[in-house]
Short mmCIF file of C-alpha atoms in Angstrom, two decimals:
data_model
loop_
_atom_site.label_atom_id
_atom_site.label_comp_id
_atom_site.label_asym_id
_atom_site.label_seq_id
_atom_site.Cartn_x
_atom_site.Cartn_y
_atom_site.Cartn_z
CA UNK R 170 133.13 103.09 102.82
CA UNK R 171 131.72 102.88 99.30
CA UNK R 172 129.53 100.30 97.63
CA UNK R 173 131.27 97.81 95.54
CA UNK R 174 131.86 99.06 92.31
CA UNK R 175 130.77 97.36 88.88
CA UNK R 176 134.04 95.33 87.58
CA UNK R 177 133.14 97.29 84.28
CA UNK R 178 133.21 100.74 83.81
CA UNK R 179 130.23 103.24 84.64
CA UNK R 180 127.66 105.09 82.49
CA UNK R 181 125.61 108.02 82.65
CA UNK R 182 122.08 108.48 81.96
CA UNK R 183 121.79 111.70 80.93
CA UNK R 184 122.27 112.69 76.97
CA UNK R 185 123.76 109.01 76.69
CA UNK R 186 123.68 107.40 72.99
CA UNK R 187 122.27 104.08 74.40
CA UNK R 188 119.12 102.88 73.87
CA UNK R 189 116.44 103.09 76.60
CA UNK R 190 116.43 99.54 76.93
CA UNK R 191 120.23 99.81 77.05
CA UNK R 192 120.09 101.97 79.89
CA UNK R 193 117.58 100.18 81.89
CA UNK R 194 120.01 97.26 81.81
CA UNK R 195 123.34 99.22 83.20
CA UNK R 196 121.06 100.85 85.66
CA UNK R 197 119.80 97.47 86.94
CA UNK R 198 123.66 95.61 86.78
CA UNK R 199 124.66 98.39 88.55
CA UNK R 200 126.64 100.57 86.54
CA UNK R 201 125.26 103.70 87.15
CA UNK R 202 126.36 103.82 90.58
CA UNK R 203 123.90 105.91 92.91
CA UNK R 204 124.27 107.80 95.86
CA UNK R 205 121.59 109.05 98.30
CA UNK R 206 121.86 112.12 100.07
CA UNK R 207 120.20 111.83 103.80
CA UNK R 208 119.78 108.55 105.59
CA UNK R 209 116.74 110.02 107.29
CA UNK R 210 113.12 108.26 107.61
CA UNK R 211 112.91 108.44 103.87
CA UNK R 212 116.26 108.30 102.59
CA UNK R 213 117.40 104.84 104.06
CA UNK R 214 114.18 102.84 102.76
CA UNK R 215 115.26 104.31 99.67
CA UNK R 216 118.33 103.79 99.06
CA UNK R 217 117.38 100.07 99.83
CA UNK R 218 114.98 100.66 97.12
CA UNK R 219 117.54 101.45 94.98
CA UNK R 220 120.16 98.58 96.25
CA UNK R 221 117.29 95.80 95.53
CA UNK R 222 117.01 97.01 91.77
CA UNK R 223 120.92 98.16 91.19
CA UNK R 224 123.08 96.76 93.70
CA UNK R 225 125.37 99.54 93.54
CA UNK R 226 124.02 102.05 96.00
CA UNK R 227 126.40 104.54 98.84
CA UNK R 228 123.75 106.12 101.36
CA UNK R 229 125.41 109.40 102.86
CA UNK R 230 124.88 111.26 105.86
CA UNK R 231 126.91 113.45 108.20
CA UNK R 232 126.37 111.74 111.62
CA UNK R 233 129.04 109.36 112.37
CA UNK R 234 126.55 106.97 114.47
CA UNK R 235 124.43 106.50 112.07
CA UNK R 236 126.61 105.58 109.09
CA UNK R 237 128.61 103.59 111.40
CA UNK R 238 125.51 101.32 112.50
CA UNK R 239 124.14 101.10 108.86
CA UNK R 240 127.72 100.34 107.71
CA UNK R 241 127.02 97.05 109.94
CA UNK R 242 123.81 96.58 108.99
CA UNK R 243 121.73 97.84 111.74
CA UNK R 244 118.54 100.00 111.47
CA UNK R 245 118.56 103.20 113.57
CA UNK R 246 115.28 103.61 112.67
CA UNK R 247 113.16 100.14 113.22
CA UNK R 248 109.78 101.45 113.30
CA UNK R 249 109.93 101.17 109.32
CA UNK R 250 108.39 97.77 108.92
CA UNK R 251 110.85 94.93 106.84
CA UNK R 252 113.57 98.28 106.88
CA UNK R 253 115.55 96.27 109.17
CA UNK R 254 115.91 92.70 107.02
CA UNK R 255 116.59 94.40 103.82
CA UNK R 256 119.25 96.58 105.37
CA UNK R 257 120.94 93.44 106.77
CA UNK R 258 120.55 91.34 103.66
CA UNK R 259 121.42 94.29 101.25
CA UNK R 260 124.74 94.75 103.56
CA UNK R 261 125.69 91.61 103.85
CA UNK R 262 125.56 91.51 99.95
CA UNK R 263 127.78 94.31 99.91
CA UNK R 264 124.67 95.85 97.43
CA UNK R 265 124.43 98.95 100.02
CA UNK R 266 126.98 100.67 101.97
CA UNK R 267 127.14 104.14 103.71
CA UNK R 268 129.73 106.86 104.35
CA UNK R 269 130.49 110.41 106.02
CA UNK R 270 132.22 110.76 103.07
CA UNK R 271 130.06 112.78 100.91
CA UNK R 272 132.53 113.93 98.15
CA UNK R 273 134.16 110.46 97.69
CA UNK R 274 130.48 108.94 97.24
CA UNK R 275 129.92 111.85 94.76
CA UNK R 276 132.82 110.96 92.78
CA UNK R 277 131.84 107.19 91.71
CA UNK R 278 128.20 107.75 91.65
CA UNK R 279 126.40 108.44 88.74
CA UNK R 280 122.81 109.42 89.60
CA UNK R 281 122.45 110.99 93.06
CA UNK R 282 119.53 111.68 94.81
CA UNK R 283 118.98 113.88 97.48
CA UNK R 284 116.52 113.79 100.32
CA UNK R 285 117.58 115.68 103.17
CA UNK R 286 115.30 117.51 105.51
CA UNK R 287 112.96 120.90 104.64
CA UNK R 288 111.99 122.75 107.50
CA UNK R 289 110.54 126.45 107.84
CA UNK R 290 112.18 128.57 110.35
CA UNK R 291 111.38 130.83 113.24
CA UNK R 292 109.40 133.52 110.96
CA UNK R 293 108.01 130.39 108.74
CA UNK R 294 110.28 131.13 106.09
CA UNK R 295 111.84 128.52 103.93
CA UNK R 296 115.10 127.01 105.65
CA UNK R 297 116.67 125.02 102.49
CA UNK R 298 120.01 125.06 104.04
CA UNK R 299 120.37 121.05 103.96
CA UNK R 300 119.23 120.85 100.85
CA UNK R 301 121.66 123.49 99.81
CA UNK R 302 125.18 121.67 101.59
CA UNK R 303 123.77 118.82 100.17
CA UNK R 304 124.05 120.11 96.43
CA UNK R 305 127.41 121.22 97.36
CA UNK R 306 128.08 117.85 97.98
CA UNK R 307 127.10 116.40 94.97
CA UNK R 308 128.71 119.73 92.71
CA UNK R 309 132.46 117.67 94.20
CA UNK R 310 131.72 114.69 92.26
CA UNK R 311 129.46 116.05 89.76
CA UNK R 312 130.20 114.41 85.71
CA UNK R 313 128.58 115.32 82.55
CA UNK R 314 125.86 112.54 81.96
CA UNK R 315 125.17 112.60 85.62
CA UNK R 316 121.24 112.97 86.74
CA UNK R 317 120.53 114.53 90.10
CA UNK R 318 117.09 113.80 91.64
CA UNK R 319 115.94 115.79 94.47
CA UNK R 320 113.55 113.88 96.42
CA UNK R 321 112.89 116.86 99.63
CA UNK R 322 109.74 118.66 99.26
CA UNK R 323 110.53 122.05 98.20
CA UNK R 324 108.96 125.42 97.16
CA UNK R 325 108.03 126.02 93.79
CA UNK R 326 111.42 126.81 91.67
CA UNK R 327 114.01 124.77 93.95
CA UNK R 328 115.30 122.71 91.34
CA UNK R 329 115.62 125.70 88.71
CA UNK R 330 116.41 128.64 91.19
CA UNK R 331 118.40 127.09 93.95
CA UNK R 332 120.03 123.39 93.11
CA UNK R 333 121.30 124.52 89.13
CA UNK R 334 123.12 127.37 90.28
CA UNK R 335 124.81 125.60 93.36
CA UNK R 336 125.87 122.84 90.85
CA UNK R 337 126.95 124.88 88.13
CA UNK R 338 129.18 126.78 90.46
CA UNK R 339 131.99 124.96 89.34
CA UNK R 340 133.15 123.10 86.39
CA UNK R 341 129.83 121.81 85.30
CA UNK R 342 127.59 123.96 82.75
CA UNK R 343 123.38 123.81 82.69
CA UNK R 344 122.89 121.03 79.82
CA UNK R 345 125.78 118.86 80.87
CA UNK R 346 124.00 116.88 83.42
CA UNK R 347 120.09 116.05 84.38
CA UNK R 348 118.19 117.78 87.41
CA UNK R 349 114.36 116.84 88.32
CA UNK R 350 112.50 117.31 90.99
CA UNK R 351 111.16 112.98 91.92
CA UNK R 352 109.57 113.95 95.49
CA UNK R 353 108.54 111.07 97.61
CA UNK R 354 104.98 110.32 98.18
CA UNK R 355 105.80 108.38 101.49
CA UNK R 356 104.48 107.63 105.31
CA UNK R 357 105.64 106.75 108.17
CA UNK R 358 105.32 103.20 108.91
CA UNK R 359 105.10 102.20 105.78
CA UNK R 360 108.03 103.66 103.86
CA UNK R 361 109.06 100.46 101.96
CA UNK R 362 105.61 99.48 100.53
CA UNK R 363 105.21 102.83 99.21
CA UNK R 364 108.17 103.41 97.69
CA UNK R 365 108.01 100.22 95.81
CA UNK R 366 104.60 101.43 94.49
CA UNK R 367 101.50 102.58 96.44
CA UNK R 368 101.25 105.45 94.33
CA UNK R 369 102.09 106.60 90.66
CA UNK R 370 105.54 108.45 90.98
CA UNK R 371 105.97 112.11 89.85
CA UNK R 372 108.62 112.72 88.20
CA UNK R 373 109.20 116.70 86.50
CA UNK R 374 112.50 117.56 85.08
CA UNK R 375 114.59 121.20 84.39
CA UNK R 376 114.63 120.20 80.90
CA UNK R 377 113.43 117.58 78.62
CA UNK R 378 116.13 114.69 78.99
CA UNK R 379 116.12 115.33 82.60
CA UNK R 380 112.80 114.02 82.91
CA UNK R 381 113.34 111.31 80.60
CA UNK R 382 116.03 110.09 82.50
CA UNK R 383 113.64 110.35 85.85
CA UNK R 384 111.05 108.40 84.00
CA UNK R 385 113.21 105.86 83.22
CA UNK R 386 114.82 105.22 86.53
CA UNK R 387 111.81 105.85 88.60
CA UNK R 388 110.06 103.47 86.38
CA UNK R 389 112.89 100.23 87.21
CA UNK R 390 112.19 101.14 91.23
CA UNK R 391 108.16 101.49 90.95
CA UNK R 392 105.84 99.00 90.30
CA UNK R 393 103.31 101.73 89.69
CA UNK R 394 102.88 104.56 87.19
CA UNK R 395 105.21 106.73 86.86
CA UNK R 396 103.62 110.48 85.63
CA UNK R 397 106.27 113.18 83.94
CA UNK R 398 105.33 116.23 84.58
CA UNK R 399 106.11 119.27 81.84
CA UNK R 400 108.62 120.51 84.11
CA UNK R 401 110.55 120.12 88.10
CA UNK R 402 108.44 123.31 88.98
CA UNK R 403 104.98 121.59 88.37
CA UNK R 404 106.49 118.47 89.78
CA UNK R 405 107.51 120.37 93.13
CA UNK R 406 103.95 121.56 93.29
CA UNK R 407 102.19 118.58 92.70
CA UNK R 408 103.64 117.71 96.18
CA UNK R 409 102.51 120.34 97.90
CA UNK R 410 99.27 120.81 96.65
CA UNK R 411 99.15 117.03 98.40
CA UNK R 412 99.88 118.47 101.32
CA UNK R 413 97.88 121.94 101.45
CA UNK R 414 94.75 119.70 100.58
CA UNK R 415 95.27 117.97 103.40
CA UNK R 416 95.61 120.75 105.72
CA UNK R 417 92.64 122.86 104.33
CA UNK R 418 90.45 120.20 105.11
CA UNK R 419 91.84 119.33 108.46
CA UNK R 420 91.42 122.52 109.44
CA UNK R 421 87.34 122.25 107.98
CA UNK R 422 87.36 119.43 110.44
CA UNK R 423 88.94 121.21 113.14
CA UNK R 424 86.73 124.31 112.78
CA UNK R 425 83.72 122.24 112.74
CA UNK R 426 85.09 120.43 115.57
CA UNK R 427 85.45 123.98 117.72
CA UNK R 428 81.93 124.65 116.85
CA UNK R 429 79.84 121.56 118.47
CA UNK R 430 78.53 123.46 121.44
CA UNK R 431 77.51 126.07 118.98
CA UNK R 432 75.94 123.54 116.86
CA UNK R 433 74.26 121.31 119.37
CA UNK R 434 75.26 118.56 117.50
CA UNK R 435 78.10 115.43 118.13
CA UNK R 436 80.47 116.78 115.04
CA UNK R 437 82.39 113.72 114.57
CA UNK R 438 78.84 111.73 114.36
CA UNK R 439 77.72 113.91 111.76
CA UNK R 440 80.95 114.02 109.83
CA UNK R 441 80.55 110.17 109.36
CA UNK R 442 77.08 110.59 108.23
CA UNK R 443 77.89 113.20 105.69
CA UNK R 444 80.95 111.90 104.21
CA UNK R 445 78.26 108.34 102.99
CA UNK R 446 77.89 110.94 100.17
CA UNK R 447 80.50 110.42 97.43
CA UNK R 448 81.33 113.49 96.80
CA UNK R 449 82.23 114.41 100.72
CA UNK R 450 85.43 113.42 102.34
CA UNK R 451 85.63 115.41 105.71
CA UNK R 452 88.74 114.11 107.78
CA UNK R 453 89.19 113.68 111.36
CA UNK R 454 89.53 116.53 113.71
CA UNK R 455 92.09 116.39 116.43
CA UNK R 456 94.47 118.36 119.09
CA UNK R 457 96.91 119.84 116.17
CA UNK R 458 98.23 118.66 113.04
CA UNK R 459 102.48 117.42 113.33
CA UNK R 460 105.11 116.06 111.44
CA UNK R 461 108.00 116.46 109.14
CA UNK R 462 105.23 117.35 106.30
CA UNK R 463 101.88 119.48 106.55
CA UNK R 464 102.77 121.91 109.35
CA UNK R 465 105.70 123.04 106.50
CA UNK R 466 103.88 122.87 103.15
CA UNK R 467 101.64 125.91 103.25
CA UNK R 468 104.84 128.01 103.79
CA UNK R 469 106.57 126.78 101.06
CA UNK R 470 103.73 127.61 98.90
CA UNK R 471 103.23 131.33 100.79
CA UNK R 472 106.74 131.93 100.44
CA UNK R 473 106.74 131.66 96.45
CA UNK R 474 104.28 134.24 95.90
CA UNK R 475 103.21 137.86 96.37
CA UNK R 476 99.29 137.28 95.79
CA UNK R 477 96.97 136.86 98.57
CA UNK R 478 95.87 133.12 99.56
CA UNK R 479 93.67 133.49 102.04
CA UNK R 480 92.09 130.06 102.16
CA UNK R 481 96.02 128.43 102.74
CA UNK R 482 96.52 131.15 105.39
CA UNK R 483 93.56 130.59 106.97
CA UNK R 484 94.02 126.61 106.92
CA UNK R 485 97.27 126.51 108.54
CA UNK R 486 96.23 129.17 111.39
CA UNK R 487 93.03 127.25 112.19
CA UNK R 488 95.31 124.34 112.54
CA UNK R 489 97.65 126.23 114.44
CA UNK R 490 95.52 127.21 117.20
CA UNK R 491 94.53 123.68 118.23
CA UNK R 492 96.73 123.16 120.66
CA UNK R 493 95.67 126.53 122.03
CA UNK R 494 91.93 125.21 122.00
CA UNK R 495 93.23 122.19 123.74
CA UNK R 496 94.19 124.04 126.47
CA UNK R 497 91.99 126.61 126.76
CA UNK R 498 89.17 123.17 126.75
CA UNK R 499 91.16 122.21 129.83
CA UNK R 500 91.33 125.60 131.54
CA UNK R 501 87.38 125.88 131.47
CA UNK R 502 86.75 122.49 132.52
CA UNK R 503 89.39 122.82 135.69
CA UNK R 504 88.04 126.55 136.37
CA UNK R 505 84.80 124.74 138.73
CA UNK R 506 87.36 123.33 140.88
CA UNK R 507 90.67 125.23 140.19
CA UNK R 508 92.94 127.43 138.84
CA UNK R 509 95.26 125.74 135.72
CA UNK R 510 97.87 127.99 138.08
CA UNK R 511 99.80 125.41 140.47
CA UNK R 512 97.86 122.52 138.52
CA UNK R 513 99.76 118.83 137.63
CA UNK R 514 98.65 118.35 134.05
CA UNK R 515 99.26 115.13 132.03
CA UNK R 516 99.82 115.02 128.47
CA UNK R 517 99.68 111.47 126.86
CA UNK R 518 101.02 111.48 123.18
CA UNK R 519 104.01 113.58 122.38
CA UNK R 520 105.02 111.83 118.96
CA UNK R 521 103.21 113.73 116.31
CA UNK R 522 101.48 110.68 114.86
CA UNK R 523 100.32 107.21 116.88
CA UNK R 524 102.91 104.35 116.47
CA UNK R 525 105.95 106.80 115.42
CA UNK R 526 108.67 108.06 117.46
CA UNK R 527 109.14 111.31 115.43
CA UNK R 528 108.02 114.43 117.41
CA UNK R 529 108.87 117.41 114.75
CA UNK R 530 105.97 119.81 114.77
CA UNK R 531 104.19 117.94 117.41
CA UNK R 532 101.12 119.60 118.98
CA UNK R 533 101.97 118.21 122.38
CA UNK R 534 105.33 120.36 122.62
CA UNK R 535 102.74 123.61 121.85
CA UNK R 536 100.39 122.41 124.20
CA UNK R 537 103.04 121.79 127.13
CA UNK R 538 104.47 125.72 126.27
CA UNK R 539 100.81 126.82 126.93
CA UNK R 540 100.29 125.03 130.26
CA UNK R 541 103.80 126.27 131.33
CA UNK R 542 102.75 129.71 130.88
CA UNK R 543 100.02 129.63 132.47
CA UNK R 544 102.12 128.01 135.65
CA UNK R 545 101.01 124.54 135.30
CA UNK R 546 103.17 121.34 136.14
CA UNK R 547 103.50 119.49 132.67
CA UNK R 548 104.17 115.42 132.96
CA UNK R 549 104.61 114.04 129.66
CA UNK R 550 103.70 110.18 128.80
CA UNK R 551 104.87 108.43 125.50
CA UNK R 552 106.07 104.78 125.52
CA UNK R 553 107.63 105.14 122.16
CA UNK R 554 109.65 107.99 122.24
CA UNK R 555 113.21 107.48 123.98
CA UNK R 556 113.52 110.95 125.23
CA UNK R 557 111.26 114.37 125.31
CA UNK R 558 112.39 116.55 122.55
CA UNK R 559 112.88 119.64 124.02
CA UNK R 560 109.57 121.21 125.96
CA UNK R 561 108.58 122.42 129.23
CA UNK R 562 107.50 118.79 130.97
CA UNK R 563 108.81 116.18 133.05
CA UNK R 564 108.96 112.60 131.38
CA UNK R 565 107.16 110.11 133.45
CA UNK R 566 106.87 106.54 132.55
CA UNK R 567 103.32 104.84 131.20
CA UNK R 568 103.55 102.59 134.17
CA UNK R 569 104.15 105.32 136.85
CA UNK R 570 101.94 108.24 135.92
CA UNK R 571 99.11 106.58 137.92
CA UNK R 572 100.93 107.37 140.59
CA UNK R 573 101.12 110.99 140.29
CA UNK R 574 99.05 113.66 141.85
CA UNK R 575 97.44 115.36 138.62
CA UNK R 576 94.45 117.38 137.99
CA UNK R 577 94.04 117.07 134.62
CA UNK R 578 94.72 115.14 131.56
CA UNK R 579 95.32 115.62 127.78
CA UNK R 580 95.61 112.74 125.26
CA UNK R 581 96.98 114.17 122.07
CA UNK R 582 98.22 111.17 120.55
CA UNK R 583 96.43 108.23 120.55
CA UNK R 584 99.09 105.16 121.13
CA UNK R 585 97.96 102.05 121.24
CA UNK R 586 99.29 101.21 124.43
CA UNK R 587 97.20 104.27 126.05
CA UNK R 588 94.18 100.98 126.00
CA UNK R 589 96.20 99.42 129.30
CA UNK R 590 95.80 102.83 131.52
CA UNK R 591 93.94 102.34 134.30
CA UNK R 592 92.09 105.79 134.50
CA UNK R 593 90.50 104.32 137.82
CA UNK R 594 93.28 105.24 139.55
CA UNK R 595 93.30 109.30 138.83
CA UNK R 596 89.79 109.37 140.80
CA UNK R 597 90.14 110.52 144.47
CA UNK R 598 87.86 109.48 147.13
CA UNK R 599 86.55 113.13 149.30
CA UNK R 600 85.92 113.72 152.88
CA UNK R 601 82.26 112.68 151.86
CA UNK R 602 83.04 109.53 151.06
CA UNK R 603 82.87 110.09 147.25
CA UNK R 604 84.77 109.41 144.49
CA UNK R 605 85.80 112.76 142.40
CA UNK R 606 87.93 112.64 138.98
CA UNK R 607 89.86 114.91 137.04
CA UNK R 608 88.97 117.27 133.74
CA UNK R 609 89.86 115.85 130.72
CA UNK R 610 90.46 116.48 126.90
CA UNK R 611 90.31 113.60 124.74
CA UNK R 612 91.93 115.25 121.64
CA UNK R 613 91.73 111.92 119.20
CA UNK R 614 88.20 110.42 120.41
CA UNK R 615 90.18 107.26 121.69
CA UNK R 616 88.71 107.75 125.18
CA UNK R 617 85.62 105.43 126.94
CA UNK R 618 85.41 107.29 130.32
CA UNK R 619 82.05 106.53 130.76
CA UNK R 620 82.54 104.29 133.66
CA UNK R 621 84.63 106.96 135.44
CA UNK R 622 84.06 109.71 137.81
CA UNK R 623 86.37 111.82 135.41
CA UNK R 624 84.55 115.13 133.24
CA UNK R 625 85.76 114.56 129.71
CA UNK R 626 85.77 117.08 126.57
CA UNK R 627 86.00 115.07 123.70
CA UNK R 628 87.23 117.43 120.53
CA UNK R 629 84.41 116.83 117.91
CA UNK R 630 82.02 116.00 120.90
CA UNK R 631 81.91 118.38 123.38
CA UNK R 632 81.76 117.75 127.63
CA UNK R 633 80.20 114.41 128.70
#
């Protein structure tokens, strides 16, 4: 299935003899047919984006369940707040529709847009091979005048050194068609609002009308700025210098964090004080840094060059060895009573971030390999999350873990509903008559213990 086609006949963007103002107005009746690539936690919300302004949109994507229930209107992925209604309204209008069909989208549309997953693989190298069958895809149906946007993050080059040459394998010719590199600027949980305009929108094109044509359609979507970058190379690293900013200074905040017993001080009480000066912005320290996003985009920056970079190496390994401080936090603090050997440990938070039900690059999973190696009994406790991805751990249910034998605890994400656990109930009464608790690590400083007979590290605060 297709979207509806315009009754009239389509028009391209690129190199097109129309005005601007000429092309804004086929673009927004809908005859410049799009197609998005990857009807993931970005590429659904949107190509709703895109059905609201155009009304001629085809999401693809190769599993058969999901196109099947977007086809009908229902949201696979409901976290995404107001996802859900637009899909259903936007279906019903027959202004979005969704396929398996990659090559038969490819032929009608005339801008496609691509935003299928980048992931690093088992030696942290680059794995673009989605992004690469996904340019095949588009090379089917590709037309001179088409534009093809590629919204994944990427290393530095993508667009010039790996999409072109995939596209111009076959009939098509460099020149004939526009490539820039639009990458999305978007969280979880809140996917619609920012696509619609939190942020300015980079756009950076392989050549000059490339980018023009970006500008312009970006600029009908957003209700923001939209900034052209001199080229799709600067535009790919404005992403991930987003990203390795973040990391660098999580892993400040984690190193500072690993250091308040050498300090003397409470770290997260004196990252609060210092960041009242303007001109500091410390973030939060925590049990590992997840997600689809940072954990990848120091590698795709590493992978691009042959110079040292010793403060982006050295920010993703300090971030890296979280978990392993995690767990080497817990080891010490069972070692008075215990060996971690033969211990019942309980993580509480496998989705990399509170509220979401994504788990890619999740600390927990890291944590839970630690503990298994060491010959620990891994429970694992998220309310969101359907199933475990895959990890050495049992899945227990919130409401039964309290009535499991455990030793020790870890909260690494800090769910909401983690408020209704009744910590009371881990404390076992001695032969003495009393009351004895468990060791644990508070990885998100979500924890009030105080009232327990539990010893608690706190990451940031040390033992209390």
């Amino acid at each position: 299935m297709t979207a509806n086609a315009p009754a009239t006949e389509t028009v391209g963007l690129y190199g097109a003899d129309a005005s601007p103002d000429e092309q804004r107005a086929a673009f927004r009746e809908g005859r410049v047919p799009v197609a998005v690539y990857g009807m993931g936690k970005i590429g659904l919300p949107l190509s709703l984006v895109y059905g609201e302004t155009t009304g001629a949109v085809t999401g693809v994507d190769i599993d058969p369940g999901r196109v099947a229930a977007l086809a009908d209107g229902t949201n696979p992925l409901d976290h995404e707040p107001g996802v859900s209604a637009l899909l259903s309204e936007l279906v019903a209008e027959d202004r979005f529709a969704c396929t398996t069909d990659g090559e038969a989208a490819a032929s009608t549309a005339r801008v496609h847009v691509i935003v299928v997953p980048t992931v690093i693989d088992a030696d942290d190298d680059p794995d673009l091979s989605s992004l690469e069958a996904a340019a095949e895809t588009v090379r089917s149906g590709l037309d001179p005048g088409d534009a093809v946007f590629v919204e994944s993050t990427v290393p530095p080059g993508t667009c010039e050194d790996v999409i072109e040459p995939v596209l111009t394998a076959g009939e098509r010719s460099p020149g004939e068609f526009g490539l820039a590199h639009t990458p999305e600027r978007t969280a979880s949980g809140r996917a619609l609002r920012d696509i619609r305009g939190s942020y300015p929108k980079i756009v950076g094109g392989v050549d000059g009308e490339s980018g023009r044509v970006a500008a312009l359609v970006y600029d009908e979507l957003t209700d923001n700025e939209v900034i052209r970058t001199s080229d799709a190379r600067t535009a790919e690293c404005v992403k991930l210098f987003e990203g390795v900013y973040r990391d660098v200074n999580i892993a400040l905040a984690n190193e500072l964090a690993t250091l308040t017993d050498a300090f003397g001080v409470d770290v997260i009480d004196t990252i609060e004080a210092a960041n009242t000066q303007p001109y500091c912005d410390i973030l939060t320290p925590g049990a590992g840094v997840g997600g689809h996003c940072i954990p990848y985009y120091s590698h795709f920056l590493l992978d691009a060059i042959t110079d040292p970079a010793p403060m982006i190496e050295t920010g993703r390994s300090v971030n890296e060895r979280m978990p392993g401080f995690v767990v080497e936090t817990l080891v010490d603090g069972l070692s008075t009573d215990r060996s971690v050997e033969g211990a019942t440990v309980a993580l509480f938070g496998v989705a990399y971030r509170a509220g979401v039900p994504e788990t890619r690059a999740s600390p927990a999973i890291d944590v839970a390999h630690r503990l298994d190696r060491l010959g620990a009994t891994v429970l694992a406790v998220d309310p969101i999350l359907d199933e475990l991805p895959e990890m050495p751990a049992e899945d227990v249910a919130l409401d039964e873990i309290t009535d499991r034998d455990v030793d020790a605890a870890a909260l690494i994400t800090a769910h909401e509903e983690f408020g209704d656990v009744d910590w009371h109930a881990f404390e076992r009464e001695g032969s003495d008559g009393i009351r004895r608790g468990i060791t644990v690590v508070d990885g998100r400083q979500a924890l009030d213990l105080s009232e327990t007979a539990h010893t608690v590290y706190t990451v940031g605060r040390g033992w209390h």
